[in-house]
Coordinates of C-alpha atoms (C1' of nucleotides) in Angstrom, one line a residue:
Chain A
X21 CA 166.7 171.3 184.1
X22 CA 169.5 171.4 181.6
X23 CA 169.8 167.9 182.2
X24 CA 168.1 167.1 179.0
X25 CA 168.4 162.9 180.0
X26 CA 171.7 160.4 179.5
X27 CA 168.9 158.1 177.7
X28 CA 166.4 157.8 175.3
X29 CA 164.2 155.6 178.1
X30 CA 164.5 158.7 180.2
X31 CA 163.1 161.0 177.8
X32 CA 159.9 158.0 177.0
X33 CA 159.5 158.4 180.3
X34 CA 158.3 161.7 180.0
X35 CA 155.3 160.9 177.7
X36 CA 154.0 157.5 179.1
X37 CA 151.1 157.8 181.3
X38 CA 152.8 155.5 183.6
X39 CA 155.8 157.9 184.8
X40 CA 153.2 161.0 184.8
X41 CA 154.1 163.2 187.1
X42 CA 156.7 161.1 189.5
X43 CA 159.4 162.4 191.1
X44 CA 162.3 162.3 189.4
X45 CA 164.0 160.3 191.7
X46 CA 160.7 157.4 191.7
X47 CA 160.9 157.5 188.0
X48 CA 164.8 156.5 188.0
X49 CA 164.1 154.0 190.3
X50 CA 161.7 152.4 188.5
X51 CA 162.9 152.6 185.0
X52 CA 166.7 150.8 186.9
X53 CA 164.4 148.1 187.3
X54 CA 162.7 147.7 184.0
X55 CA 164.3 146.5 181.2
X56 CA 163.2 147.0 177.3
X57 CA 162.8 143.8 175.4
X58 CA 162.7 143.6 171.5
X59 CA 160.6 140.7 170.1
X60 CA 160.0 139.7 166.3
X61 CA 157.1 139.6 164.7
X62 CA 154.4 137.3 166.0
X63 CA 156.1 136.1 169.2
X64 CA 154.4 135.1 172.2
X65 CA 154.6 137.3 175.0
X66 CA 152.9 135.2 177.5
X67 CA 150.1 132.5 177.0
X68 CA 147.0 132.6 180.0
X69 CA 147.5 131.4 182.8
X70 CA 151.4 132.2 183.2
X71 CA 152.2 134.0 186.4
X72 CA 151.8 137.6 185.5
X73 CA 155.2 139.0 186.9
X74 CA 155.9 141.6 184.8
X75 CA 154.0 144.8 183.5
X76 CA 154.6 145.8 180.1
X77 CA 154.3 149.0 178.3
X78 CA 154.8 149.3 174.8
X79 CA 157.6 151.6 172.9
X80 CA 156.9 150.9 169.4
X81 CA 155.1 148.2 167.5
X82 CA 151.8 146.3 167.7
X83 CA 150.8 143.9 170.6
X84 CA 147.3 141.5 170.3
X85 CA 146.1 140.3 173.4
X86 CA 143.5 138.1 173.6
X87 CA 141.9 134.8 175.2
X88 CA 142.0 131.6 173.2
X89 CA 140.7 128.3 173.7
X90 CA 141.6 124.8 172.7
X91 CA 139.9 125.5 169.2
X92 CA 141.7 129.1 168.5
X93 CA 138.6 130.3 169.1
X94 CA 139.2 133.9 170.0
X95 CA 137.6 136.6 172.0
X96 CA 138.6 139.6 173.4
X97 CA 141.1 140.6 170.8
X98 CA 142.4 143.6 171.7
X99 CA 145.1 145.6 169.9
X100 CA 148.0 147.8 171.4
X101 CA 150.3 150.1 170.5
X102 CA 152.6 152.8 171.5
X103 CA 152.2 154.0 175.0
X104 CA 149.7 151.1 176.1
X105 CA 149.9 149.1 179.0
X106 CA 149.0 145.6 179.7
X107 CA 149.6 143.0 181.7
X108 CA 148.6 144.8 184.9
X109 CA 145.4 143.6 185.5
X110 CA 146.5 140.1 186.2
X111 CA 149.6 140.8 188.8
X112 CA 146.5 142.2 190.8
X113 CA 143.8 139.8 190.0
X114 CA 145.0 136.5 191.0
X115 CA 148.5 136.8 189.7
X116 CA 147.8 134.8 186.5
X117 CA 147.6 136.2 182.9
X118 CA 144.1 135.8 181.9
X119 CA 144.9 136.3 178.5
X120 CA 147.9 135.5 176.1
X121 CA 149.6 138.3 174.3
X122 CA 151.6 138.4 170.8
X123 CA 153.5 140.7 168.4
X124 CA 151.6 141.7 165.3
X125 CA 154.8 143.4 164.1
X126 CA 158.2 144.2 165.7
X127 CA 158.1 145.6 169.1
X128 CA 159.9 147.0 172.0
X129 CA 158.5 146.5 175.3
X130 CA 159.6 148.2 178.6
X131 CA 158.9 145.7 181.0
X132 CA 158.7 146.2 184.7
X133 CA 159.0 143.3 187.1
X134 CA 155.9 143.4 189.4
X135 CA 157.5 143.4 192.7
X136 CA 158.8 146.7 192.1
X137 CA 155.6 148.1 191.7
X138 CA 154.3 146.3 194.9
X139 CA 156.9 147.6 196.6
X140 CA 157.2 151.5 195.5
X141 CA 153.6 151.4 195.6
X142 CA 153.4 151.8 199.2
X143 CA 155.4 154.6 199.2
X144 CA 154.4 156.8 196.4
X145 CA 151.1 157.6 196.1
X146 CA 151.9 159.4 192.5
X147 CA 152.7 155.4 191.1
X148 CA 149.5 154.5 192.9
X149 CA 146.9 157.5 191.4
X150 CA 148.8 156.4 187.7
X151 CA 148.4 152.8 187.9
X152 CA 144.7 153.3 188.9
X153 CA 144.5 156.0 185.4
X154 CA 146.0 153.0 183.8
X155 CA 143.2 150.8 184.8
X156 CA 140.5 153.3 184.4
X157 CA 141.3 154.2 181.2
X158 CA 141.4 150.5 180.0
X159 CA 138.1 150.3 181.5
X160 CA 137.1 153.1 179.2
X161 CA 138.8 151.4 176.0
X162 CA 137.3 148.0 176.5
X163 CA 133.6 149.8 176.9
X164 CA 134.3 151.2 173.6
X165 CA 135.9 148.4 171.8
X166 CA 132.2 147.5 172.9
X167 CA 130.5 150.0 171.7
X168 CA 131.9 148.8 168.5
X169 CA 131.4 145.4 168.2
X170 CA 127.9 146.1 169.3
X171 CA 127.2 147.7 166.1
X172 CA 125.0 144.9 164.4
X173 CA 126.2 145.6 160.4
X174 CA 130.1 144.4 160.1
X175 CA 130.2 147.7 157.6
X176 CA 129.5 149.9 160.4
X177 CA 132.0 148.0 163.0
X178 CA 135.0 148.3 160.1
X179 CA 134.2 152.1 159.6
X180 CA 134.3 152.6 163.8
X181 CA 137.6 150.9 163.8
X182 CA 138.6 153.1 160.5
X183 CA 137.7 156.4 162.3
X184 CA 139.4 155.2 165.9
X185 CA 142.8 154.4 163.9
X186 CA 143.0 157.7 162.4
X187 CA 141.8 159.9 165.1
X188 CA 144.8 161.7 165.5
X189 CA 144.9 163.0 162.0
X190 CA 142.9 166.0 160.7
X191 CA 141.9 167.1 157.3
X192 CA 138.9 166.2 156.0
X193 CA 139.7 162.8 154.8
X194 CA 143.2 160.6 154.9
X195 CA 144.9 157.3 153.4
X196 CA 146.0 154.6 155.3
X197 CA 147.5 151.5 155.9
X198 CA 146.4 149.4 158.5
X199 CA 148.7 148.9 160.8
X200 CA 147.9 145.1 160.7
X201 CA 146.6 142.0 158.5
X202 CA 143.0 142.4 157.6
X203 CA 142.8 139.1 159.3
X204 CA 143.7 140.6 162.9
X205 CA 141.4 143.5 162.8
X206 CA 138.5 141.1 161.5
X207 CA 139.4 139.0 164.9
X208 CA 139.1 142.7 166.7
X209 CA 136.2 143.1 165.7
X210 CA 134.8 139.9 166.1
X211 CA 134.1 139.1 162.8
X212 CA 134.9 136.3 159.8
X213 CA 137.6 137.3 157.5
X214 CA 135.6 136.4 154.7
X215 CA 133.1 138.9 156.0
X216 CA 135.6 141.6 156.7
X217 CA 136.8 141.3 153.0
X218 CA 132.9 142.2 151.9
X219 CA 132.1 144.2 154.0
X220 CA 135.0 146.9 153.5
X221 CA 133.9 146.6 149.8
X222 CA 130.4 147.5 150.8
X223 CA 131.9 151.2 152.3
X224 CA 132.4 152.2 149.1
X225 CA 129.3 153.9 149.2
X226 CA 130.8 156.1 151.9
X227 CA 133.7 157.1 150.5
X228 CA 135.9 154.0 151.6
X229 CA 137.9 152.7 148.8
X230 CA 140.7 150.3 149.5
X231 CA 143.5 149.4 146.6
X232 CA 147.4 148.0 147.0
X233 CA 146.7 147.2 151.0
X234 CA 146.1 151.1 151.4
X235 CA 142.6 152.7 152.6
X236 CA 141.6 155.7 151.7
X237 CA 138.7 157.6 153.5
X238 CA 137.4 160.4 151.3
X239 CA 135.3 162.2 154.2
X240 CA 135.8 161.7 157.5
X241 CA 132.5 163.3 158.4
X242 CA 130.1 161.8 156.2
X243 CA 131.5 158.0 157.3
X244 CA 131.1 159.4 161.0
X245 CA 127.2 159.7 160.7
X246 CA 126.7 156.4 159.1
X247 CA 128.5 154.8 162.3
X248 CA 128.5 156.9 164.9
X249 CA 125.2 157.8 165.0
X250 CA 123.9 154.5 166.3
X251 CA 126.8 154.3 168.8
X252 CA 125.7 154.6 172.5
X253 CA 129.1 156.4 173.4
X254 CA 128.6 160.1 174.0
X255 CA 129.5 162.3 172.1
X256 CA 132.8 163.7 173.6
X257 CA 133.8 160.3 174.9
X258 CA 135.4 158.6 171.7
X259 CA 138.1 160.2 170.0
X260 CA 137.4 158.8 166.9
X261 CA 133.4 160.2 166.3
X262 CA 134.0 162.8 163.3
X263 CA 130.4 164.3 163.1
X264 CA 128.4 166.7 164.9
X265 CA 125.4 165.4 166.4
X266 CA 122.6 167.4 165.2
X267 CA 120.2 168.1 168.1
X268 CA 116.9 166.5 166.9
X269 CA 114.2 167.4 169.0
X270 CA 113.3 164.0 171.2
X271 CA 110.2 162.3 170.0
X272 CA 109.3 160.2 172.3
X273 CA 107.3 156.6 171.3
X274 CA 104.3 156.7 173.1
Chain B
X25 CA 137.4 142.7 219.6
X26 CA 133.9 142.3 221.6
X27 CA 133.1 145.7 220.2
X28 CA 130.6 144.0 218.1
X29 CA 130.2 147.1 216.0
X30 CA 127.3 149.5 216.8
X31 CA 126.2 149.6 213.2
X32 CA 124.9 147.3 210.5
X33 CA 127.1 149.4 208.0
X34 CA 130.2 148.9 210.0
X35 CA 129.4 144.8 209.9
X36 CA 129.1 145.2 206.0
X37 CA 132.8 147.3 205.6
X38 CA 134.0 143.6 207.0
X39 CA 133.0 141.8 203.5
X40 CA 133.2 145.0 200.9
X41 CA 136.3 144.2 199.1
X42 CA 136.3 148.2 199.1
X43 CA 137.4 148.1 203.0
X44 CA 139.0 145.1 203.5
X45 CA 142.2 145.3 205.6
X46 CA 142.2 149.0 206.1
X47 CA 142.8 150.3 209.7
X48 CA 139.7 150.3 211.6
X49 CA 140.2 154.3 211.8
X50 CA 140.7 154.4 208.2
X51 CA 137.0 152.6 207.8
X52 CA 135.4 155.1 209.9
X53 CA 136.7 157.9 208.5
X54 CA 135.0 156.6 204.5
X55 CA 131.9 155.2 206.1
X56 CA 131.2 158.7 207.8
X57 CA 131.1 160.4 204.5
X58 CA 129.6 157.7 202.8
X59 CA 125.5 157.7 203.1
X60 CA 123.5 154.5 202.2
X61 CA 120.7 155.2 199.4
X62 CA 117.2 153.4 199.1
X63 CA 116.1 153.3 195.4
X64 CA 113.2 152.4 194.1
X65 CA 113.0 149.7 191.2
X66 CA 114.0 151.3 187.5
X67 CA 115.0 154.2 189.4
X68 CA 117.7 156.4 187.2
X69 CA 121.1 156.8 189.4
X70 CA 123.0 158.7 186.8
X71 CA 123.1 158.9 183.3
X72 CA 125.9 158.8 181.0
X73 CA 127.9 161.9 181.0
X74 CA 127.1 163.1 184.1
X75 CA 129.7 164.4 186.4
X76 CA 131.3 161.5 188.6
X77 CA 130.9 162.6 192.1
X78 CA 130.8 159.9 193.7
X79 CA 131.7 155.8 194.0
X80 CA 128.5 153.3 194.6
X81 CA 128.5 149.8 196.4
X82 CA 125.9 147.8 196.1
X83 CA 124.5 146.5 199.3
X84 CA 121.9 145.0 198.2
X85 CA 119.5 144.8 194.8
X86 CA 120.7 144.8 191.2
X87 CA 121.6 147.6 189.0
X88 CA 121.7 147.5 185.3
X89 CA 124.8 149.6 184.0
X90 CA 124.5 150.2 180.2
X91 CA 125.4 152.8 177.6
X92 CA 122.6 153.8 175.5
X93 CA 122.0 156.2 172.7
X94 CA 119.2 158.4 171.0
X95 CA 117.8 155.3 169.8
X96 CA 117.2 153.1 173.0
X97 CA 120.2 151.0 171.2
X98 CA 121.6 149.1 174.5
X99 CA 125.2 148.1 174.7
X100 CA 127.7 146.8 177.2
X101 CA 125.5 146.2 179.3
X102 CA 126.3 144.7 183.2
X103 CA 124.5 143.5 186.2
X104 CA 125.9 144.5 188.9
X105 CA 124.9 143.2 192.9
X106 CA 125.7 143.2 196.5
X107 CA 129.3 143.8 196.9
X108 CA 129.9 144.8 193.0
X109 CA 131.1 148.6 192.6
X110 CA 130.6 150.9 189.9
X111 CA 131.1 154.6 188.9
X112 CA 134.9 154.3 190.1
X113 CA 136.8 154.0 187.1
X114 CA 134.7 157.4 185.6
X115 CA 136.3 159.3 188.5
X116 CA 139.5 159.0 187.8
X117 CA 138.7 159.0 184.1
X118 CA 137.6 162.2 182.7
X119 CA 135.7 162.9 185.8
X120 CA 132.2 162.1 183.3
X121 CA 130.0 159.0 183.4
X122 CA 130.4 157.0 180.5
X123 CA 127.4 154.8 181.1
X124 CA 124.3 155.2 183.1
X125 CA 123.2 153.0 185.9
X126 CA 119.3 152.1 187.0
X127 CA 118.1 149.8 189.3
X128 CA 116.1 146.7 188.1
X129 CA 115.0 146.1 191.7
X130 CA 114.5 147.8 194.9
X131 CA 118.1 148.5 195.7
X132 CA 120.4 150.1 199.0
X133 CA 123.8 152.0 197.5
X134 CA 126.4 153.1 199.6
X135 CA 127.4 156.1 198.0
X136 CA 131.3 157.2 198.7
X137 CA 132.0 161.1 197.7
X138 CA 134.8 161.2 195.1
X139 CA 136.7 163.6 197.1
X140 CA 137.4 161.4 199.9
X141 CA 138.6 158.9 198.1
X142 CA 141.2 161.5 196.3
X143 CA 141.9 162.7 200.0
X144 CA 142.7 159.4 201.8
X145 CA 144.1 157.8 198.9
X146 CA 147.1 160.2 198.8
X147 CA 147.8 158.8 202.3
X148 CA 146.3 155.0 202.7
X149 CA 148.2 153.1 200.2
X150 CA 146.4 150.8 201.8
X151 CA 143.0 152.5 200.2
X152 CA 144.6 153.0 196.9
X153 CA 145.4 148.7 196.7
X154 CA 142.0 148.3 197.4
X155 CA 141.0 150.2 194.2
X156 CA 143.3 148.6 192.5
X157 CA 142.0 145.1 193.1
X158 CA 138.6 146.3 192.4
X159 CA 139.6 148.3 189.0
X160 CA 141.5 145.1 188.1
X161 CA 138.5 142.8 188.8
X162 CA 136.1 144.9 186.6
X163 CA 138.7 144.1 184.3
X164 CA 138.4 140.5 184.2
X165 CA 134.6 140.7 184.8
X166 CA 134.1 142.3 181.9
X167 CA 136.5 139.9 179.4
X168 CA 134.4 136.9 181.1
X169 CA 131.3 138.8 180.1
X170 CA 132.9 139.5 176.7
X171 CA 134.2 135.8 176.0
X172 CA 130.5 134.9 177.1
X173 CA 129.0 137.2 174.3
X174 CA 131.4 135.7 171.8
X175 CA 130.2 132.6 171.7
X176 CA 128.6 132.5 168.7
X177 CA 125.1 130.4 169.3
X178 CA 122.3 132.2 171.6
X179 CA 121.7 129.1 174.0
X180 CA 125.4 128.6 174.8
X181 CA 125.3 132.5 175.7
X182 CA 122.2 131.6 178.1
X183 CA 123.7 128.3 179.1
X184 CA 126.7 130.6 180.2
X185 CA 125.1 133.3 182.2
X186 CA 122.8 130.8 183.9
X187 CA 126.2 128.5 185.2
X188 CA 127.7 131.9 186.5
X189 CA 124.2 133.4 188.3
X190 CA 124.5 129.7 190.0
X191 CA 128.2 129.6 190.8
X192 CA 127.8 129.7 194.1
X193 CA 125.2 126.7 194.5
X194 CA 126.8 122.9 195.5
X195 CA 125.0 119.8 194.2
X196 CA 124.4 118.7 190.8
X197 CA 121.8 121.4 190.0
X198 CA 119.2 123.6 190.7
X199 CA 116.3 125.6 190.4
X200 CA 116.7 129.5 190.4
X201 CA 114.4 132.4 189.9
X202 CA 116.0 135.1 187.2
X203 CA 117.2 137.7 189.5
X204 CA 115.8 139.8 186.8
X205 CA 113.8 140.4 183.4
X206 CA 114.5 137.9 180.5
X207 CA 114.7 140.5 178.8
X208 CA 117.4 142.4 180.9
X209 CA 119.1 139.0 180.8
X210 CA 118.7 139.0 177.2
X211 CA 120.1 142.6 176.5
X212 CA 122.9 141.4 179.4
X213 CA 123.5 138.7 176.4
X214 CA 123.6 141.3 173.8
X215 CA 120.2 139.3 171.5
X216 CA 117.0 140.2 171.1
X217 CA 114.4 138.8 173.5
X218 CA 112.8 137.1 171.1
X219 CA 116.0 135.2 170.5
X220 CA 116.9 134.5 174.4
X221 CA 113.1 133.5 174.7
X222 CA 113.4 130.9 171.6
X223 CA 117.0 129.9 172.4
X224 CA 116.3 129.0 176.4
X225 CA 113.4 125.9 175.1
X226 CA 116.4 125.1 173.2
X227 CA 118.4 124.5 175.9
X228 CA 115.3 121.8 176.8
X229 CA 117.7 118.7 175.5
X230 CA 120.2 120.0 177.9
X231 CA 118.1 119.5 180.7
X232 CA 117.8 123.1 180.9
X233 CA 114.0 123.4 181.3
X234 CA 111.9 126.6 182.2
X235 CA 108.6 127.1 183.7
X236 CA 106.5 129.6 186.3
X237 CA 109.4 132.1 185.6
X238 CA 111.4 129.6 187.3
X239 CA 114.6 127.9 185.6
X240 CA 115.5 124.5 186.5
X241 CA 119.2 122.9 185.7
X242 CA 119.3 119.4 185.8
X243 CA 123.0 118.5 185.7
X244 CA 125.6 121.4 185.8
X245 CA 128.4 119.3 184.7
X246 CA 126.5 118.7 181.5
X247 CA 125.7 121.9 180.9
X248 CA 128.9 123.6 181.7
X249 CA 130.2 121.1 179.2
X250 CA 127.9 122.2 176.3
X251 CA 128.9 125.7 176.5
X252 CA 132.3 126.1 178.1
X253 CA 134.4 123.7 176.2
X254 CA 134.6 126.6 173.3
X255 CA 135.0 129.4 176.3
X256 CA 138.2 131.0 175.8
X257 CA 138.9 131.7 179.5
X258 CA 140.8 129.5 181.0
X259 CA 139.6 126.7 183.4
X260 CA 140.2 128.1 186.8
X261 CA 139.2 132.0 185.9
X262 CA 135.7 131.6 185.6
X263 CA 132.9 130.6 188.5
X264 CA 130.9 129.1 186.0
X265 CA 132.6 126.5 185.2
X266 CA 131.5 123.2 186.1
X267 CA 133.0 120.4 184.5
X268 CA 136.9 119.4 184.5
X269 CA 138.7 119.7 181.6
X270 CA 139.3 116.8 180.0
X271 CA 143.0 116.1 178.3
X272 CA 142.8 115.2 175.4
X273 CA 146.0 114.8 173.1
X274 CA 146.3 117.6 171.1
X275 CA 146.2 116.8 167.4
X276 CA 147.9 119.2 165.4
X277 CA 146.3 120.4 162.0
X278 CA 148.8 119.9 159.5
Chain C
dC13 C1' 86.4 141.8 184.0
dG14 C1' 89.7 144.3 181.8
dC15 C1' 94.1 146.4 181.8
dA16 C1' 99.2 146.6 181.9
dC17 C1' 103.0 144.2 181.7
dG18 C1' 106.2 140.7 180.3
dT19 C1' 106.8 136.7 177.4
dT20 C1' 106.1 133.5 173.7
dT21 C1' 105.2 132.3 169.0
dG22 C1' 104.9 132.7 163.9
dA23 C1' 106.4 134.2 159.4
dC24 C1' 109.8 136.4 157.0
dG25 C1' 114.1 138.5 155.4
dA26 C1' 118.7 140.0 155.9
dA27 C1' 123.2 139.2 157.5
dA28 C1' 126.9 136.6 158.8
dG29 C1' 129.4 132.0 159.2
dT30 C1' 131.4 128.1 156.6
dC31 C1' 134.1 125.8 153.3
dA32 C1' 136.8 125.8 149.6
dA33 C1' 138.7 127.5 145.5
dA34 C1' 140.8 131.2 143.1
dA35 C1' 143.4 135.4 143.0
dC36 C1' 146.7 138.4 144.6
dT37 C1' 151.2 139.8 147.1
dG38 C1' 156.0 139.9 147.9
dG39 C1' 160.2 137.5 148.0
dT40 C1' 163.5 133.8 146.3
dG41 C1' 166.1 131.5 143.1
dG42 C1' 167.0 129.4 138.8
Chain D
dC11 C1' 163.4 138.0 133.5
dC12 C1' 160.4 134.7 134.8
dA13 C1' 158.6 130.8 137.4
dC14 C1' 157.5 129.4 141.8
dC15 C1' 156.2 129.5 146.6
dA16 C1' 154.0 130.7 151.0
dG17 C1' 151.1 133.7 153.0
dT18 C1' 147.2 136.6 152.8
dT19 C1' 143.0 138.1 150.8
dT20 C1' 139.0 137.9 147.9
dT21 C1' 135.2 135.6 145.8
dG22 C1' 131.5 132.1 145.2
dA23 C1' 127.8 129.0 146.7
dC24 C1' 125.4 127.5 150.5
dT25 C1' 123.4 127.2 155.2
dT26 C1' 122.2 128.8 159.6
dT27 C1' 121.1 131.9 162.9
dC28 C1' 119.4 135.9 164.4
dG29 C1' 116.6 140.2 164.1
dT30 C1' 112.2 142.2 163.0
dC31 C1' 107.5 143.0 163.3
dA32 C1' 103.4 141.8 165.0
dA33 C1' 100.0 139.1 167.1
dA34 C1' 98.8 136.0 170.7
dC35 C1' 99.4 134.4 175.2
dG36 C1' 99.8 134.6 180.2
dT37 C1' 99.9 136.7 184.7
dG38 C1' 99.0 139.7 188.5
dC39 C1' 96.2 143.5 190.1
dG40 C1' 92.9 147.0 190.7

DNA sequence: CGCACGTTTGACGAAAGTCAAAACTGGTGG
DNA sequence: CCACCAGTTTTGACTTTCGTCAAACGTGCG
């Protein structure tokens, strides 16, 4: 107990999803396999298609993975941080990436060679139930990343991705600066960069204003109805829906 | 081995990617708590935020999994069939359906209790890879179904979904029946039905022609080579693909 | 025959993509 | 201190596609 941990790995340990609840012991054999890996900014991580021998978690910084074709056509852009996983998908569906991943900024990445898993897997039931959270939960991310890019009015997908980055904060409004280029989260959201640009000028009208590369979000709650009201993720399911939903009585089209 | 199997269900554990290569005692043990389920077509089998009780397999029919909202707004929605699973990544995540699921045909659902799976899981690792594969093909299903909906044009999104629906046919084409609505295909596609309805005659110069409800495809390989060179997922990941890649020598943009 | 259902078609408008030029940013070096 | 540069973002002009609404069409069935 008093053993407050001879690293800083050991004490990340405690907060990533991954090590929840393992023994002691399974988590120090685990993390004596993994190493962390510092890239710059914009590296390549792996392309699709390379053998998918490693999982990687994330320990600071900004990670894009997504699927690109001859044409840098993109889809799929998804953007990690702290805490997320990826990578584990494709050691257990046909051992191939099926999507590249780069930096957006610096990062560190705890990687963790895939035979290990394989092979403490069998044995501890603990790693098992957390790798299958893992994969749940980026079930549950992708369907909402959905959710978002379903929104037909690019205003309405940039104010989603507005409230999801700054869930975590309270108050009633906040200023930010997004964590990466405007042309990255237009590529998120599966948008043109020209029609990013326009359309985060077109929040205004919801208390969006956006000056010096910083964002500032007068009311959280008001920009919460204009987006989330048309989103067809319940209610308690998204952490970044701001707004109540005001039970309307159900008239039904006849 | 001449015990043949005194039950049709038993016969079906041997191709559900669910069962395969678990003990034969291990199989008997899920299948007695599992029940099969006859539902009737556009029958509701749970609705988003429901409690997850349990895991369904499809043994036959096709089920429409969707999220919706107080507007009828549709969005990530699947098609699932015989051998697909669903409801398994809302048990072990928040315990709550995030989508709802109705049949679009007459369908049979073999319906697993969440409980055993917690139960055997902590002591079939064998179980617990099995959900793993599963969890980590949904994965990739659903970026193929996202790269599909990227593409940007309406017939190449049609041209797409009809090359995967006939992935499993030889020859140099075919002539399929939908397996459902167009306009369930068309909210699969994410576009109005107007749109699929418009953008399938324009599939006519691709020898794509429709007629009776029936949908004939002259020549996969030109087809698949219409819509997939600007896929972003690589060549071998997706069933659809029909034509090879050809090698061209990259010319950089300078 | 007429009804219910799904599909197609037409006319229109709004929104987003495209291309390219201009404007802004931060850093470097004379 | 200012000029310059590369990288990023914004803006403008134009085109295309898609959504929308609504009406017409087709099919199967009682």
């Amino acid at each position: 107990m008093t053993d407050t941990g001879n690293d800083a790995v050991v004490d990340l340990s405690m907060i990533l999803p991954f090590f929840k609840a393992l023994p002691r012991e399974e988590t120090a054999i685990l993390l004596s396999a993994g190493k962390i890996v510092s890239y710059k900014k914009r590296a390549t991580i792996f392309m699709q298609g390379d053998p998918a021998t490693r999982l990687f978690i994330i320990i600071s910084g900004w990670v894009k993975v997504h699927n690109i074709n001859d044409n840098a056509l993109e889809s799929n852009v998804r953007l990690l941080t702290r805490g997320d996983t990826f990578g584990i998908d494709s050691i257990f569906e046909g051992s191939r990436h099926l999507f590249s991943a780069e930096t957006v900024n610096e990062c560190k990445l705890l990687e963790m060679p895939a035979e290990i898993l394989r092979e403490r897997m069998k044995t501890s039931a603990d790693l098992a139930m957390n790798i299958i959270s893992i994969l749940s939960h980026k079930v549950k991310d992708m369907q909402i990343a959905n959710a978002c890019t379903a929104l037909k009015h690019a205003p309405r997908r940039i104010a989603c991705l507005l409230l999801r980055l700054t869930s975590w904060t309270s108050g009633r409004g906040v200023t930010l600066k997004l964590p990466y280029e405007k042309s990255v989260a237009a590529a998120q959201l599966g948008m043109d960069q020209a029609t990013f640009s326009r359309a985060l000028t077109r929040l205004e009208i919801f208390g969006v204003t956006s000056s010096n590369g910083e964002i500032s979000i007068k009311d959280f709650e008001k920009l919460s109805e204009h987006c989330c009201s048309l989103c067809s993720i319940s209610e308690d399911q998204c952490m970044g829906r701001r707004h109540k939903l005001i039970k309307t009585p159900v008239v039904k089209k006849i």
